[in-house]
Amino acid sequence: MGVDDDCCATQLLDGDGNFNMVGLENFAKTTKFVDCGLSYAVVAIMGPQSSGKSTLMNHLFQTNFREMDAFRGRSQTTKGIWMAKCTGIEPFTIAMDLEGTDGRERGEDDTAFEKQSALFALAVADIVLINMWCHDIGREQAANKPLLKTVFQVMMRLFSPRKTTLLFVIRDKTRTPLEHLEPVLREDIQKIWDGVRKPEAHKNTPLSDFFNVEVTALSSFEEKEELFKQQVAELRQRFFHSISPGGLAGDRRGAVPASGFSFSSQHIWEVIKENKDLDLPAHKVMVATVRCEEIANEMLRGLSTDEAWLELEGAVESGPVSGFGKKLSAILEKYFSAYDAEALYFDEGVRKAKRLQLESKALGLVHPAYVTMLGHLRSIALETFKNRLEQLLNNGDGFAASVKTCTKSCLLDFDQGCADVVVRQADWDATKVHDKLRRDIDAHISAVKSAKLSELVANYEGQLNVALSEPVESLLDAGREDTWPSIRRLLVRETEAAVSEFTTAVAGFELDQANVEAMVQGLRDYAKNVVEKKARDEAGKVLIRMKDRFSTIFSHDDDSMPRLWTGKEDIRKITKDARSASLKLLSVLAATRLEEKPDKVEKILSSSLLDTSASTLATRDRSIEASTDALASSTWQEVPPKNTLITPAQCKSLWRQFKAETEYTVTQAISAQEAHKRSNNWLPPPWAIAAMLILGFNEFMMLLKNPFYLLGLFVIYLLAKALWVQLDISKDFQHGPLAGILSISTKIVPTVMNLLKKLAEEAQGRPNPEAQRPYQPLAANSFKNQSQPTSSVTGSIPESSVSSNSSSIDNDVDYSSPARSTIIQEQGLS
């Protein structure tokens, strides 16, 4: 049998009961049956073998089923079940031609396939044509009775059968009118129904609950072909719109959508072959489940490979996409709508359940892109917040006001962005991302606030450091009675000024009072620490400061002019004053006094280090000194240990070192006085001058009476003066008498020779420039270089005079030094 392009006849079941799934799917695709949804009908025909079933179907539905060749004898023509598209009938109608019953080929006892095929036809068909001969009506042993029994028996195997239309086609109608044939046929049908064994639940169920019985009659095809064709054409009209209300098709509760017909038919046949009762409602749910799942998976695969989705996903990975929500909603709606259209006719519960699964999977597929988009919006909002806040703060706006403004605007922008990415098919909530953004903003606010407050505190600490360091250092260096009161006043003034400005500056942060007070207290503590640190630094340099103070007072007069040791100065008094001033500086730096509490530091230091009577007593009784020494302690009376900069024991050690290092300065001053006295004492004493005048009166008168003696003395004076200048006798004797005599002895002869030579040259009118420079032998120069380490004026001071002067000063100012010879420098004299 060929396959026509229009009807596409296909064998659904072969004679051995094998289901042709490939052929059925090919039929569905070729005829576009899969696109019909529920708008289709299935018509099956059953009847005895060689009763003209295929001929009727071909003329009724314009199919091309294989027909029996009467000239070759009567035999089985259709094996198994064939199907074809009914040409020219709306809606789409499938014609099924079943293998004839009561055929000799299968034998008398082989009725299994007949029952299976009958049950299959009742399960899938909307209309079942029962082909029967007219002369069998009214007969007890008619050929149609076994067929009807088979139909009614298998109907009981349907767990919940649907109401099927049974159209009895009476073939080769005789002259007996149909009006008389139909009642008899219905009576025979009812008897057969009553005689069939039924389940307890359907024992009293009438035939009309299971079947719509219709009867029609056709003339003989062989004897009255034209009339047969005319009657068939009239019958064909009844199959148009057969599934519409009032149409020929019966109850369609068990109908499955066309896209699931192949799977449904295969499953029905498998259940029938396993000889199980067929639960059509459960089967319908099963078919809907399988088919809807297939459709959902197909939609999901289409979504995952959709170009628009892939492009949108790639764009989102790169950055924010405008209109993301609308674009994604449109893509999802495309596939959800396609699912709804294809699964429309399947069981509603199953369809909705599978749609929910499809939505869940599809939304799960696109959800990462949605999350990424929200991440972009959050990042943009956070970055915008940072930039706006920085800009407002740079413009000088208050911190709290700027934070409120920026937070409100950025959260509003984020919410608007979230509205743009909303996916219509999803109920996703952006609250978590919103909360994350809020936490990020709060964290940034906290960080910026901490940074700004730290910067503000650092600025004011810097101001306090500048305002306090140098003034405090200057006040401590002065070391006066009012040093610490002045420092306290300075500390209070600068601290209060800084606190006032700081309080105004932090007002814009809207901090709670406790935090403001803590920060203000921190500033006060910092200012106090600056003073204390500076005091400790100065205390570490106290010895240098004391020596500088001593040197300044000892070496300068009241007008701050350098002191010249002419012999009239009271070195004892000057030394005592300088040491008192240095001791005052030590007492100032011994402890910090930022609180107005009196102490006895200065009194203890003065009584222990400057009081001569105490020193004398200490010399007489060392054991008493050890027990009553006020400086033999590590703390000061009435001074907390934290305020102590220099302990009493350290003060004593420092004073001892100070005295040792300033001893040389005092000794230099004493030596300078002695040298000055000797350098100004060239004339003999007045009594010697008077004696010379009295005893040399006669010689003086002789000189006055004889001018030549006077002239000779004058010439001798000039020569002596010239030698004095040329030999520089005063300079040579500065290094001592012995050195002066040795130096003059080496220079006297050359110098006299130079003078004579010069006089001779001047007498001849030829001055000698070499003679103008005094001759200085190498030995003399070397000696002078070795004997001038640091000064140009030297003098020899007797050891006894130095020792006596030093002892007299020490008796008044508690100062002692060993007697020694000292070379006095010109700088010391000046």
Short mmCIF file of N, CA, C and O in Angstrom, two decimals, residues 10-24 79-83 99 106 113 116-117 120 265-270 273:
data_model
loop_
_atom_site.label_atom_id
_atom_site.label_comp_id
_atom_site.label_asym_id
_atom_site.label_seq_id
_atom_site.Cartn_x
_atom_site.Cartn_y
_atom_site.Cartn_z
N THR A 10 -0.26 5.29 7.47
CA THR A 10 0.86 4.73 8.22
C THR A 10 0.36 3.58 9.07
O THR A 10 -0.72 3.65 9.66
N GLN A 11 1.14 2.51 9.11
CA GLN A 11 0.78 1.38 9.95
C GLN A 11 1.19 1.69 11.38
O GLN A 11 2.36 1.85 11.69
N LEU A 12 0.22 1.76 12.27
CA LEU A 12 0.48 2.09 13.67
C LEU A 12 0.89 0.85 14.44
O LEU A 12 1.81 0.89 15.26
N LEU A 13 0.18 -0.27 14.23
CA LEU A 13 0.50 -1.54 14.87
C LEU A 13 0.60 -2.60 13.78
O LEU A 13 -0.26 -2.66 12.89
N ASP A 14 1.64 -3.41 13.88
CA ASP A 14 1.71 -4.49 12.89
C ASP A 14 0.92 -5.68 13.42
O ASP A 14 0.34 -5.64 14.51
N GLY A 15 0.92 -6.76 12.64
CA GLY A 15 0.11 -7.92 13.01
C GLY A 15 0.57 -8.58 14.28
O GLY A 15 -0.22 -9.29 14.93
N ASP A 16 1.82 -8.35 14.68
CA ASP A 16 2.33 -8.96 15.91
C ASP A 16 2.17 -8.04 17.13
O ASP A 16 2.64 -8.37 18.22
N GLY A 17 1.55 -6.89 16.93
CA GLY A 17 1.32 -5.98 18.05
C GLY A 17 2.47 -5.04 18.36
O GLY A 17 2.51 -4.45 19.45
N ASN A 18 3.41 -4.84 17.43
CA ASN A 18 4.53 -3.93 17.64
C ASN A 18 4.12 -2.50 17.29
O ASN A 18 3.59 -2.25 16.20
N PHE A 19 4.36 -1.60 18.21
CA PHE A 19 3.95 -0.20 18.03
C PHE A 19 4.99 0.55 17.19
O PHE A 19 6.19 0.52 17.51
N ASN A 20 4.53 1.21 16.15
CA ASN A 20 5.42 1.94 15.24
C ASN A 20 5.53 3.40 15.67
O ASN A 20 4.89 4.29 15.12
N MET A 21 6.40 3.64 16.70
CA MET A 21 6.53 5.00 17.24
C MET A 21 7.19 5.94 16.22
O MET A 21 6.78 7.10 16.09
N VAL A 22 8.17 5.45 15.50
CA VAL A 22 8.84 6.29 14.51
C VAL A 22 7.88 6.72 13.42
O VAL A 22 7.83 7.88 13.01
N GLY A 23 7.08 5.76 12.95
CA GLY A 23 6.11 6.09 11.91
C GLY A 23 5.07 7.08 12.39
O GLY A 23 4.65 7.99 11.65
N LEU A 24 4.63 6.92 13.69
CA LEU A 24 3.63 7.85 14.23
C LEU A 24 4.19 9.26 14.35
O LEU A 24 3.50 10.23 14.01
N LYS A 79 -3.78 -5.76 8.35
CA LYS A 79 -3.14 -6.41 9.48
C LYS A 79 -2.75 -5.35 10.51
O LYS A 79 -2.14 -4.34 10.17
N GLY A 80 -3.15 -5.62 11.75
CA GLY A 80 -2.84 -4.65 12.80
C GLY A 80 -3.76 -3.44 12.72
O GLY A 80 -4.97 -3.57 12.47
N ILE A 81 -3.20 -2.26 12.92
CA ILE A 81 -3.98 -1.02 12.88
C ILE A 81 -3.25 -0.05 11.96
O ILE A 81 -2.03 0.17 12.10
N TRP A 82 -3.98 0.52 11.02
CA TRP A 82 -3.44 1.56 10.14
C TRP A 82 -4.12 2.88 10.46
O TRP A 82 -5.23 2.91 10.98
N MET A 83 -3.43 3.96 10.18
CA MET A 83 -3.98 5.28 10.43
C MET A 83 -3.66 6.19 9.25
O MET A 83 -2.66 6.00 8.54
N GLU A 99 -7.78 -4.14 12.23
CA GLU A 99 -7.84 -5.49 11.64
C GLU A 99 -9.20 -6.10 11.93
O GLU A 99 -9.75 -5.95 13.03
N ARG A 106 -6.23 -15.76 12.15
CA ARG A 106 -5.84 -15.82 13.57
C ARG A 106 -6.45 -17.03 14.27
O ARG A 106 -6.05 -17.39 15.36
N PHE A 113 -5.73 -10.43 20.34
CA PHE A 113 -5.42 -9.19 19.61
C PHE A 113 -6.69 -8.41 19.31
O PHE A 113 -6.68 -7.17 19.31
N GLN A 116 -7.49 -6.54 22.43
CA GLN A 116 -6.50 -5.47 22.66
C GLN A 116 -6.71 -4.31 21.70
O GLN A 116 -6.68 -3.13 22.11
N SER A 117 -6.92 -4.62 20.43
CA SER A 117 -7.13 -3.55 19.46
C SER A 117 -8.43 -2.83 19.71
O SER A 117 -8.53 -1.59 19.52
N PHE A 120 -7.84 -0.53 22.60
CA PHE A 120 -7.02 0.61 22.14
C PHE A 120 -7.88 1.62 21.40
O PHE A 120 -7.75 2.84 21.61
N SER A 265 -0.46 7.33 22.98
CA SER A 265 -0.87 6.11 22.27
C SER A 265 0.08 4.97 22.58
O SER A 265 -0.35 3.82 22.81
N GLN A 266 1.38 5.27 22.58
CA GLN A 266 2.36 4.22 22.87
C GLN A 266 2.16 3.68 24.28
O GLN A 266 2.19 2.46 24.50
N HIS A 267 1.95 4.57 25.25
CA HIS A 267 1.79 4.12 26.63
C HIS A 267 0.50 3.32 26.80
O HIS A 267 0.49 2.29 27.52
N ILE A 268 -0.58 3.74 26.13
CA ILE A 268 -1.85 2.99 26.22
C ILE A 268 -1.67 1.57 25.69
O ILE A 268 -2.13 0.60 26.28
N TRP A 269 -0.98 1.47 24.58
CA TRP A 269 -0.79 0.14 23.98
C TRP A 269 0.09 -0.74 24.88
O TRP A 269 -0.17 -1.94 25.02
N GLU A 270 1.11 -0.13 25.53
CA GLU A 270 1.96 -0.91 26.43
C GLU A 270 1.17 -1.43 27.60
O GLU A 270 1.33 -2.59 28.03
N LYS A 273 -1.11 -4.25 26.34
CA LYS A 273 -0.39 -5.49 26.07
C LYS A 273 -0.02 -6.21 27.36
O LYS A 273 0.08 -7.44 27.38
#
